[in-house]
Coordinates of C-alpha atoms in Angstrom, one line a residue:
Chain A
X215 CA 0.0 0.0 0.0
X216 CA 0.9 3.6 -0.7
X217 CA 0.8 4.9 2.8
X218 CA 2.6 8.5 2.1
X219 CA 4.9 10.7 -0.2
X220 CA 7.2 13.0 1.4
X221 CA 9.1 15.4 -1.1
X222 CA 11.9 16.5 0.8
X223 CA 15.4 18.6 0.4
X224 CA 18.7 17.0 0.1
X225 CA 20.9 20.6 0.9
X226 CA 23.6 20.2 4.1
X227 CA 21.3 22.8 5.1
X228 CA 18.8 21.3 6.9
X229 CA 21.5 18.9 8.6
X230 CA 22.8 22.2 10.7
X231 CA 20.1 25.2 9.9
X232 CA 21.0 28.7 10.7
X233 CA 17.9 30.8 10.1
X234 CA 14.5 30.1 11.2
X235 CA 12.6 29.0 8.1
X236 CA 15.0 26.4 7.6
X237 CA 14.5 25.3 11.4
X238 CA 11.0 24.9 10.7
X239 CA 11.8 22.8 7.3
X240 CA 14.2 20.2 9.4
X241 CA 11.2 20.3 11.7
X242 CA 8.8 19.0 9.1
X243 CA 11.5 17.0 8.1
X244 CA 11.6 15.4 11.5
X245 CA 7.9 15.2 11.6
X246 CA 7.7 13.3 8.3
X247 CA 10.3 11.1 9.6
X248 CA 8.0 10.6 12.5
X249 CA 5.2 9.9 10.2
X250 CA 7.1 7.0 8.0
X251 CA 8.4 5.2 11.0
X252 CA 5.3 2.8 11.2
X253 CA 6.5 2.2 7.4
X254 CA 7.6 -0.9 6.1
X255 CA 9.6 0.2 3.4
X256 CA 10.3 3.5 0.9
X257 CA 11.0 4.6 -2.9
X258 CA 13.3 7.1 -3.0
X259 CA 13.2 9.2 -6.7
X260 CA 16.4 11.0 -6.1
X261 CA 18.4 12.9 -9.4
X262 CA 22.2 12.3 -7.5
X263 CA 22.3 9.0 -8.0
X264 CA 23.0 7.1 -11.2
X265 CA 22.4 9.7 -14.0
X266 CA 21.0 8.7 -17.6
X267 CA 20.2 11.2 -20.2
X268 CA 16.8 8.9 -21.4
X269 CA 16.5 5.8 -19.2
X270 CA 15.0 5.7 -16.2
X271 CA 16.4 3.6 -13.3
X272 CA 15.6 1.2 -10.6
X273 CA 18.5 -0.1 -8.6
X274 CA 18.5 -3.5 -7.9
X275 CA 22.0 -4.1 -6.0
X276 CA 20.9 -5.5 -2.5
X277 CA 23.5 -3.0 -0.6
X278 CA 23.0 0.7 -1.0
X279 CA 26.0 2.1 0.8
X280 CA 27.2 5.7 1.6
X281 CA 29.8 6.9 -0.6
X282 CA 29.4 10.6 -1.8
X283 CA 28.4 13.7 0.4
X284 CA 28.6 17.3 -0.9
X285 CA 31.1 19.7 0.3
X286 CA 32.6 17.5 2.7
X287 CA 29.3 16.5 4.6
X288 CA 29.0 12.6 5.1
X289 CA 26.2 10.9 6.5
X290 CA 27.9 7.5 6.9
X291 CA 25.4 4.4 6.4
X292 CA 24.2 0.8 4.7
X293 CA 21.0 0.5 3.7
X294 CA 19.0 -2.5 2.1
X295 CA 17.1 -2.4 -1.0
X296 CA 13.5 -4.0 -1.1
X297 CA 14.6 -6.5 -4.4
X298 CA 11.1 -7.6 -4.6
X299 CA 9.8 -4.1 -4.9
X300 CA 12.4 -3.1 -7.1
X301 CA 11.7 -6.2 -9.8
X302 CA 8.1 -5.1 -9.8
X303 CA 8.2 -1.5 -10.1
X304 CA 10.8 -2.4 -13.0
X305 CA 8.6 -5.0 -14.6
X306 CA 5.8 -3.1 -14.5
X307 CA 7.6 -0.1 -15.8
X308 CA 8.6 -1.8 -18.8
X309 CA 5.4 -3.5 -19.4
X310 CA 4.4 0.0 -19.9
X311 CA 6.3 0.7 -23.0
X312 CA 8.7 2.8 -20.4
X313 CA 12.5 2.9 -20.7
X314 CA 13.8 1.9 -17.9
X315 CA 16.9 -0.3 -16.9
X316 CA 18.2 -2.5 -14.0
X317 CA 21.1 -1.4 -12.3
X318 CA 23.3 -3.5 -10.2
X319 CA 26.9 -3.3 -9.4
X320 CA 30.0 -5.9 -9.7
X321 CA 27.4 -8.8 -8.5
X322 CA 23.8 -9.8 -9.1
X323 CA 23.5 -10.7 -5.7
X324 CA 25.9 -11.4 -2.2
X325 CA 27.7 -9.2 -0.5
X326 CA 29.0 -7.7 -3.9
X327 CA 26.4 -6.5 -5.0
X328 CA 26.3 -2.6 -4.0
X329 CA 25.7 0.8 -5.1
X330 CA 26.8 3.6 -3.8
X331 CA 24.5 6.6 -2.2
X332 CA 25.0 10.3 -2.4
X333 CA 23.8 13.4 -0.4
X334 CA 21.0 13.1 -2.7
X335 CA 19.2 10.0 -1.2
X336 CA 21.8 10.3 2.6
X337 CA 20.2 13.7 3.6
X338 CA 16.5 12.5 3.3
X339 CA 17.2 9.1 4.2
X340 CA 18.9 10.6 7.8
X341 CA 15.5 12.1 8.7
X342 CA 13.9 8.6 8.2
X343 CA 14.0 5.4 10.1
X344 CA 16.2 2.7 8.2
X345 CA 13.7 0.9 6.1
X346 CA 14.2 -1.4 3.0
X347 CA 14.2 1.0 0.4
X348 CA 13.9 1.1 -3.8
X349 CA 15.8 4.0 -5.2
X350 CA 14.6 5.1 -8.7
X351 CA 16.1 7.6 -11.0
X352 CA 14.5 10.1 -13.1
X353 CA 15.7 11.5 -16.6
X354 CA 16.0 14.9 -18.1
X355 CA 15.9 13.8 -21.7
X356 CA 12.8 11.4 -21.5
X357 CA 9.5 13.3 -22.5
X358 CA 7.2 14.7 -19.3
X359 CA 4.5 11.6 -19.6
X360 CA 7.0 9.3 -19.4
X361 CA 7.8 10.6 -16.3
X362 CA 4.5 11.1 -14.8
X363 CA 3.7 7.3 -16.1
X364 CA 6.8 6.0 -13.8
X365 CA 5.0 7.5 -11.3
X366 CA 1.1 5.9 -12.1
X367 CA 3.0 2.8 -12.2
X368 CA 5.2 3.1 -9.0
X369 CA 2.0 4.0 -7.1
X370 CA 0.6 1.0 -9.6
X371 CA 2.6 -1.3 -7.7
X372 CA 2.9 0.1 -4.5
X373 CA -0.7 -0.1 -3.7
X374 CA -0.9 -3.6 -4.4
X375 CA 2.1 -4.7 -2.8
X376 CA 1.7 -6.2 1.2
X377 CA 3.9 -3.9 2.8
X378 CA 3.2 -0.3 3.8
X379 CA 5.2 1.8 1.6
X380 CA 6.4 5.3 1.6
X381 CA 7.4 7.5 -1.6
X382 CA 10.4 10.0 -1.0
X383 CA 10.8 12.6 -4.1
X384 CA 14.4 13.5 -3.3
X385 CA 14.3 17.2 -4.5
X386 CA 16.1 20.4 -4.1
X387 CA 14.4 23.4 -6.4
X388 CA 15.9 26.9 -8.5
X389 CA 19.8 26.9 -7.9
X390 CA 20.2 30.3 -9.1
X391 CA 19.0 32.3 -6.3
X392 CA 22.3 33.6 -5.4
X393 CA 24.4 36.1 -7.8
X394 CA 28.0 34.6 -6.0
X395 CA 26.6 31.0 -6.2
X396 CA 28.2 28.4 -7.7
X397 CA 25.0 29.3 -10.3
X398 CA 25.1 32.4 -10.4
X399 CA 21.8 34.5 -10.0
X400 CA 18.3 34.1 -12.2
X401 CA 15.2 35.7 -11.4
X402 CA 13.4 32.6 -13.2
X403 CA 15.0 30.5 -9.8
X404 CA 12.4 32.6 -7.1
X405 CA 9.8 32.4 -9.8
X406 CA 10.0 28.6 -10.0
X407 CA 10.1 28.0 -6.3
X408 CA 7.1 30.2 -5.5
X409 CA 5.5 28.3 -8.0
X410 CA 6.1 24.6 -7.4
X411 CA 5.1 25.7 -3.0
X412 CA 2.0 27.3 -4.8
X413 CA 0.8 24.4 -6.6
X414 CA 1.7 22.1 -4.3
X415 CA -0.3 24.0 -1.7
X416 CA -3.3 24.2 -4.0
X417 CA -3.1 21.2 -4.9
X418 CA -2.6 22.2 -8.5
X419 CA 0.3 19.9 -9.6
X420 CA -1.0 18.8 -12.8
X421 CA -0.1 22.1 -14.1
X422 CA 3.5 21.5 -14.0
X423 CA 2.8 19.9 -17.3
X424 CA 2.4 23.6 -18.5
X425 CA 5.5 24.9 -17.8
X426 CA 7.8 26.5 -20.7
X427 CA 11.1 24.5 -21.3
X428 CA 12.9 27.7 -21.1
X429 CA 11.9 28.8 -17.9
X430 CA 12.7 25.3 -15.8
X431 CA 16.2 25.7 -17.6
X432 CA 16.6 29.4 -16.9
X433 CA 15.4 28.2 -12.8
X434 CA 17.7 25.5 -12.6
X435 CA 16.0 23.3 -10.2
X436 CA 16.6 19.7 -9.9
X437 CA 13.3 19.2 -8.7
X438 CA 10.9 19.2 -12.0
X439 CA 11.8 15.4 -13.4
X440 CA 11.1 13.8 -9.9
X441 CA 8.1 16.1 -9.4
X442 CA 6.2 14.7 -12.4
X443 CA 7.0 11.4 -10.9
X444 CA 5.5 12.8 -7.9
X445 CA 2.4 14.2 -9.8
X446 CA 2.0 10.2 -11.5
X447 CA 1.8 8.9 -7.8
X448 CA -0.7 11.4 -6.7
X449 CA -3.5 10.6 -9.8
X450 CA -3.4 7.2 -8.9
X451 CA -3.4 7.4 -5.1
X452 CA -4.9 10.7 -4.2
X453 CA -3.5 12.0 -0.9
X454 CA -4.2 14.8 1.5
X455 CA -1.4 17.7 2.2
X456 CA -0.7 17.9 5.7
X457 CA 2.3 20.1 5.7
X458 CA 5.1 22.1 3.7
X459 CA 7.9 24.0 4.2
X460 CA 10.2 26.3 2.0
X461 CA 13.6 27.9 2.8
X462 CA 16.5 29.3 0.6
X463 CA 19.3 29.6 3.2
X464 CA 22.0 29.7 0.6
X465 CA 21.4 29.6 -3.4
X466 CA 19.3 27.1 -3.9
X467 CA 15.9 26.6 -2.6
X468 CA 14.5 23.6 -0.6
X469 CA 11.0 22.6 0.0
X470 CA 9.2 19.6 1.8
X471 CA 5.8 18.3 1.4
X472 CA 3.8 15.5 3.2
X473 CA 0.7 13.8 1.9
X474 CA -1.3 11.0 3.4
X475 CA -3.9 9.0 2.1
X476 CA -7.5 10.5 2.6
Chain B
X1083 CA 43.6 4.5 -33.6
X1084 CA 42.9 1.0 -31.9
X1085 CA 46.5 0.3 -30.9
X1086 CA 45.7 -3.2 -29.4
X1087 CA 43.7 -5.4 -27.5
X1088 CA 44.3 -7.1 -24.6
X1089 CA 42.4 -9.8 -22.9
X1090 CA 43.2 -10.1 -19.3
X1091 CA 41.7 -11.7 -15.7
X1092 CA 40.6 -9.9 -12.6
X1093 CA 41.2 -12.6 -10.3
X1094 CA 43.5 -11.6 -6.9
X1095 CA 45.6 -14.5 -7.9
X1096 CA 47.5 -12.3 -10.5
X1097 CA 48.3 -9.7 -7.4
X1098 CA 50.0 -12.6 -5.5
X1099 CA 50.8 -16.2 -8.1
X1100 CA 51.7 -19.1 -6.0
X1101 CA 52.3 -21.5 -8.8
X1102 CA 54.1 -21.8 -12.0
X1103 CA 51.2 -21.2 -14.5
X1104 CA 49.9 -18.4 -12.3
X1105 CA 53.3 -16.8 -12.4
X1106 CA 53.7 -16.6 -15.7
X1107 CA 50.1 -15.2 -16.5
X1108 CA 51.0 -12.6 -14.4
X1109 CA 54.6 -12.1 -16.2
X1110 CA 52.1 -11.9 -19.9
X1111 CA 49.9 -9.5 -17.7
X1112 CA 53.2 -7.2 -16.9
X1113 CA 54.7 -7.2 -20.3
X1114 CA 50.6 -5.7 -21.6
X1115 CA 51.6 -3.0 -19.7
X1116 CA 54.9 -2.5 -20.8
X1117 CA 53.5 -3.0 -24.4
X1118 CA 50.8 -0.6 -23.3
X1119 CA 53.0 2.3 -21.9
X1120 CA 52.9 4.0 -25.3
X1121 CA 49.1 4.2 -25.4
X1122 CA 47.2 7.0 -24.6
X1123 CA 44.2 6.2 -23.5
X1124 CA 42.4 2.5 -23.4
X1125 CA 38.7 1.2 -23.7
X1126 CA 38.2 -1.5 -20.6
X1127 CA 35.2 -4.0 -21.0
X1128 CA 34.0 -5.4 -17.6
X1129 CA 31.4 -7.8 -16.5
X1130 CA 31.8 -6.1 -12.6
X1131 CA 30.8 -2.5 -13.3
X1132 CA 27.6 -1.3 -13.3
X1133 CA 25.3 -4.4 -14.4
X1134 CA 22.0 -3.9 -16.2
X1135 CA 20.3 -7.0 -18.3
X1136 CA 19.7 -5.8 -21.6
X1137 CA 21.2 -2.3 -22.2
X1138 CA 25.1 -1.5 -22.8
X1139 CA 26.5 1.1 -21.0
X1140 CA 29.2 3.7 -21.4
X1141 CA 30.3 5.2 -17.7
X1142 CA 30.6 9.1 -18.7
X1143 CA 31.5 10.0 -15.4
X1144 CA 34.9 12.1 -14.9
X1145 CA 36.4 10.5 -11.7
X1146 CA 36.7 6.7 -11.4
X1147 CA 37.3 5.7 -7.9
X1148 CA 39.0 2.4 -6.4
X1149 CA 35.5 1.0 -4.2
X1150 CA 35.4 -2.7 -4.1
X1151 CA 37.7 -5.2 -4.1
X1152 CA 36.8 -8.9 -4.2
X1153 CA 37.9 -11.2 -0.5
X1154 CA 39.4 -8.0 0.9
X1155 CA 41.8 -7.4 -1.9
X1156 CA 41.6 -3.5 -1.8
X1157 CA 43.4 -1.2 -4.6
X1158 CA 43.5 2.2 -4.0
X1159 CA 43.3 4.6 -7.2
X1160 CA 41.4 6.9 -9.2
X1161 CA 41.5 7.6 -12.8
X1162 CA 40.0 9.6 -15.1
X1163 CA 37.2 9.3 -17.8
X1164 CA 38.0 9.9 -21.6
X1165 CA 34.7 12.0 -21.9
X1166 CA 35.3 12.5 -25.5
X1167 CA 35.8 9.1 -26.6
X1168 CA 32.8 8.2 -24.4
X1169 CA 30.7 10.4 -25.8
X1170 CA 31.9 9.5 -29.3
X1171 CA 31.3 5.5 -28.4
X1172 CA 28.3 6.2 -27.1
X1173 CA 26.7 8.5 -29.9
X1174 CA 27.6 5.6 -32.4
X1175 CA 26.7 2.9 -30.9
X1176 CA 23.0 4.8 -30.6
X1177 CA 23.2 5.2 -34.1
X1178 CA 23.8 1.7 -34.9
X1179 CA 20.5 1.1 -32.7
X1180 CA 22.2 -0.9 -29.9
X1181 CA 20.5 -0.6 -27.1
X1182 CA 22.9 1.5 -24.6
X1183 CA 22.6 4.0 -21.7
X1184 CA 24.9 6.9 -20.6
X1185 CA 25.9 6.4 -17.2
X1186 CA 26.6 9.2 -14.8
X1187 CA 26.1 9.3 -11.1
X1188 CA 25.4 12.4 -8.8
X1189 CA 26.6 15.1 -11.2
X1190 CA 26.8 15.2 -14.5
X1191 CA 30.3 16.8 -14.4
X1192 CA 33.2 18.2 -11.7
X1193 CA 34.3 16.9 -9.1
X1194 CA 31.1 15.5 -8.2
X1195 CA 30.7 13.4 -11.3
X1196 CA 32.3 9.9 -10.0
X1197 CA 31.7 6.4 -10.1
X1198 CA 32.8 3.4 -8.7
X1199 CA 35.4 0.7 -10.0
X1200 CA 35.9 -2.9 -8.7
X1201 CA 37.8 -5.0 -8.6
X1202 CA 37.0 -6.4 -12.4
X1203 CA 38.8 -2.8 -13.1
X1204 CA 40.9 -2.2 -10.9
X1205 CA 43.0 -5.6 -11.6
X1206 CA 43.8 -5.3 -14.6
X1207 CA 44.4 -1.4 -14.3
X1208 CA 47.0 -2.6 -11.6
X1209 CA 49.3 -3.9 -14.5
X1210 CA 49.1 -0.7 -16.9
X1211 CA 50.4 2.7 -16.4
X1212 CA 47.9 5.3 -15.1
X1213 CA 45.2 6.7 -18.5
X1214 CA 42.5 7.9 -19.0
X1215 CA 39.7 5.7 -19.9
X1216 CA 36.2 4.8 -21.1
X1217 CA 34.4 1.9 -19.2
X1218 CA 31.8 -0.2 -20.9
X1219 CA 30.0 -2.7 -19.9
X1220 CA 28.3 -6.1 -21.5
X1221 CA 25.2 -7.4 -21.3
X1222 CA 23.8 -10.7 -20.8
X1223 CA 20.3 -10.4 -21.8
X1224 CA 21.1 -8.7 -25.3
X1225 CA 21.6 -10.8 -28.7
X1226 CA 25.2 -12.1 -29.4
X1227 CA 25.1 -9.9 -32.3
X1228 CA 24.6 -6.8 -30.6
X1229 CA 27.7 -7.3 -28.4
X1230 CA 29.7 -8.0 -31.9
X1231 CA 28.5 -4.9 -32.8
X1232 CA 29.1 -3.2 -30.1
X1233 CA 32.6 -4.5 -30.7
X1234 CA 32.7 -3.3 -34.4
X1235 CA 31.5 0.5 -33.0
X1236 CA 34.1 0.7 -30.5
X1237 CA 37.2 -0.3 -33.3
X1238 CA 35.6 2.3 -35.6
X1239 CA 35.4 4.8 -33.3
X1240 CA 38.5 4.0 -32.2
X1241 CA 40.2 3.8 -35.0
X1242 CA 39.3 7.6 -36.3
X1243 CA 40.1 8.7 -32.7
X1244 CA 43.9 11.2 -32.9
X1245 CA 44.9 9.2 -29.8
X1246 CA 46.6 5.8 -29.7
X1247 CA 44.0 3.5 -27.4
X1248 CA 44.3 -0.2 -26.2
X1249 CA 40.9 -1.7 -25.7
X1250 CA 40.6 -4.1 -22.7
X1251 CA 38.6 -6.8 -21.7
X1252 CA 38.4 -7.8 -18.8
X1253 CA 37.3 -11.3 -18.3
X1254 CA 37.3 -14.4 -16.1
X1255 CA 36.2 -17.6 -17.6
X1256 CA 34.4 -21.0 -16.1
X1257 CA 34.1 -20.6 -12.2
X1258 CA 32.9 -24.3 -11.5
X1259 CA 36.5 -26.2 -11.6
X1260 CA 36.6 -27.0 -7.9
X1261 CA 34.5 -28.6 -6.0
X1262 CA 34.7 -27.1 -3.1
X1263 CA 34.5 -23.8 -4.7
X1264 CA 31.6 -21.1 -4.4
X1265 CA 29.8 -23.0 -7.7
X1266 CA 30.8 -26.5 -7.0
X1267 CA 31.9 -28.6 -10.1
X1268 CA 31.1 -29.2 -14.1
X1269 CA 33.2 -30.4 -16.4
X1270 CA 31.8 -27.7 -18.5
X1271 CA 33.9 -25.2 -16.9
X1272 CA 37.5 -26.6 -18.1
X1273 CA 36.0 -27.5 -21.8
X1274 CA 35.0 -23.9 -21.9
X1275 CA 38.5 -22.5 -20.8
X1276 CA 40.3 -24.7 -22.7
X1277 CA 38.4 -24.0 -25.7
X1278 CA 38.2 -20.3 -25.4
X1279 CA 41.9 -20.3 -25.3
X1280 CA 42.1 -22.7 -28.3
X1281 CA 39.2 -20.2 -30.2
X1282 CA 42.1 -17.3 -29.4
X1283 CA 45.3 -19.1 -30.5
X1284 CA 44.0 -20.8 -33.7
X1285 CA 42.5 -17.3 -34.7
X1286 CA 38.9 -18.8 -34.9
X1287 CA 37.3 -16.6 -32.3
X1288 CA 34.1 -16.1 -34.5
X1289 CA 33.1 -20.0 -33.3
X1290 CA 32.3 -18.0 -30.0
X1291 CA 28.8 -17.4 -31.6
X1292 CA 28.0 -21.0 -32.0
X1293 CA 28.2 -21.7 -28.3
X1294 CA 25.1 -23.7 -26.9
X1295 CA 23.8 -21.7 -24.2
X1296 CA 23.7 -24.3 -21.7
X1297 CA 26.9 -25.5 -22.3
X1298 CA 27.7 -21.3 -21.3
X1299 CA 25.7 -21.8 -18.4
X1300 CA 26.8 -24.7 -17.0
X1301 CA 30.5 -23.7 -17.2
X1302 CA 29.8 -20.2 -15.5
X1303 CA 32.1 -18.0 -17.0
X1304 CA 32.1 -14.0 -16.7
X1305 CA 34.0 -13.4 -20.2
X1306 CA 32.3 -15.1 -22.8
X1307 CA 29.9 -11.3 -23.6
X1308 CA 33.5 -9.7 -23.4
X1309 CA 34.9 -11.5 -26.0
X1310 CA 31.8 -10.9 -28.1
X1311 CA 33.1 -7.3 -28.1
X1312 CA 36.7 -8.4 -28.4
X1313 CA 35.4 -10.5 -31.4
X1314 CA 33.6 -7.5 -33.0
X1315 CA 36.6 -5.1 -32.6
X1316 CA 39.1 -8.1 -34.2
X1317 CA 36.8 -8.2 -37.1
X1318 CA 37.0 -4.5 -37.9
X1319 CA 40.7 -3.7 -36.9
X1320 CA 42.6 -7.1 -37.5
X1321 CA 45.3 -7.9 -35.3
X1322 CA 47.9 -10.3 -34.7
X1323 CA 47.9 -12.7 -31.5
X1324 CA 51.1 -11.9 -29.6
X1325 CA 51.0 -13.5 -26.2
X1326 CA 48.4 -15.9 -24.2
X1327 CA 48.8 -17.6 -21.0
X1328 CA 46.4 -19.1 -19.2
X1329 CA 45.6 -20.6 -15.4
X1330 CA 43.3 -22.2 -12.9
X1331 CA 44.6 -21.5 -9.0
X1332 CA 41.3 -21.7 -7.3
X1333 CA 38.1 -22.4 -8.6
X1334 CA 38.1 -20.3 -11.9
X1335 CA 40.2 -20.1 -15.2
X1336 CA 41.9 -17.0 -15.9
X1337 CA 43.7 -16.0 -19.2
X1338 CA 45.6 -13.6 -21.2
X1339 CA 46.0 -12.3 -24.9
X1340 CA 47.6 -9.7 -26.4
X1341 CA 46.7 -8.5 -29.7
X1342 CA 48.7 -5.8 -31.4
X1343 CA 48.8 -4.1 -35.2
X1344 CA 49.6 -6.2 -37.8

């Protein structure tokens, strides 16, 4: 069953925060955490793990172990992935005519077979109680139904799997907020994030579907891909919004969002 | 310009020989690398990368990093991705409508953009100076032909590349010579070797695609979609067999061949 989706940050950010909105997103953070722990397991769309242009991924490798943080922040850790889940979200997935692909490392199976984690799936997995867990990858150069289908068919599966499941959308939003950033500064980055927190709070999400190419690229968010996975969950499980949060401590902006079943 | 080719085993064994056969693999491993010192960049083939059941993969990411060695065997390195000749592989091979996948992880470039190696790398990387490189991986759920061919697109690309490359392939063959080892015992596993070896050094390597399948299966190997490649590459850039070697320490055959220019 598809108990809950969380999307939630992955900045160092909310790991130490200095000002008070991002308190009050590590404290959602915390609460979704709460939330989750009578959860049996998660899927975790994150876009810092594996990275293909037009394939989408579901990694299979049984041991999903820390490897990569972001300017020198580690959030040591092993966690297990849910193999079962994983075959059936990628059957299904290519039973839908989606491209998607297995990915294991050095072994199919055993000790060997790992994959390594980033900040992208450690920061939002350290506000959660260690659960099996699927992690999925988007892709920027797949079309937008594509994407919203992996995410019909995650919540597909989810819903009729036995276990309570949780979705985690891994997602950080404009990076150009900041004219000394590593980005630089874009107005189209405030215009994006006030946007996504609006229809998200409205419960408008479909109409990220409408959004001009150009403006996501002048934004430069790593948030959209995963969020039209997102919006596929939602149609087929509807889901109530019981909390967000936005901050932009540094050049990028970070939301979280919790939804439960009605 | 596809300089040579060079079959060779990623079995610890080769770090540390404690017989006669084993020594002198290892001595035919050494004197690729001396051969190889002129090259400037290589192509390695390896069945313990990143795994995926029907799609091909090209690792684009810039930093290869030492992760996983096999029974504790750790070596430390990094190396660097030949982004160029990836992309060039992987733009032809998608043009001769093989199925293959880009493969990034957490960043599509800097210092972020870095992927794992094990020990099917990182061995025989040990006996070759320090390049840069494009890692590709096989599959085993794709046609026989599509390896070939993925073969005959690396040598083409290759070939019209200004730098002088070695392609590798990294390969163990049957793992089920001992009884006592991890997959027991079939007599399948020393016909295989020793015919794989024979294939090489009578120069009749395109038998490889008349292989029953359960005769593959039954002698367990982890080289026999490498040398598809190795096959396809030998048909478009012919090459003359300079060295093999081959032994069995433990439970699985390993083996050498060098290929250079005619």
């Amino acid at each position: 069953m598809l108990a809950g989706i969380a999307m939630m940050p992955h900045g160092n950010d909310v790991l130490a925060p200095k000002d008070d909105e991002t308190r009050y997103l590590a404290e959602v953070l915390r609460s979704i955490g709460e939330v989750f722990r009578t959860f049996d397991a998660y899927v975790l769309a994150t876009p810092h793990n594996v990275r293909m242009s037009d394939h989408l991924g579901v990694i299979f490798a049984k041991h999903l172990v820390s490897w990569l943080g972001f300017a020198g922040v580690e959030l040591p850790g092993e966690y297990e992935t849910d193999r079962e889940l994983a075959r059936l979200i990628y059957e299904e997935a290519r039973k839908a005519g989606l491209p998607v692909v297995d990915i294991n490392f050095a072994s199919l199976s055993g000790e060997y077979s790992r994959f390594p984690l980033s900040w992208g799936e450690l920061i939002p997995l350290h506000f959660l109680e260690k659960r099996p867990l699927v992690v999925v990858t988007p892709a920027r150069k797949v079309s937008r139904d594509t994407l919203v289908r992996f995410g019909e068919v995650i919540a597909e599966v989810v819903e009729s799997y036995p276990k309570k499941v949780g979705l985690i959308i891994s997602a950080d939003h404009g990076h150009a907020h900041d004219p000394n950033g590593p980005y630089g500064y874009a107005p189209e980055s405030k215009e994006y994030d006030a946007l996504i927190m609006q229809l998200i709070r409205e419960n408008r999400l479909g109409e990220l579907l409408n959004l001009d190419e150009g403006f996501i690229e002048r934004a430069k968010p790593d948030s959209y891909w995963q969020l039209l996975i997102m919006l596929g969950a939602l149609r087929n499980v509807p889901m109530t919004l019981r909390a967000t949060a936005y901050a932009c401590p540094t050049y990028f902006g970070m939301g979280a969002a919790l939804y439960l079943r009605e």
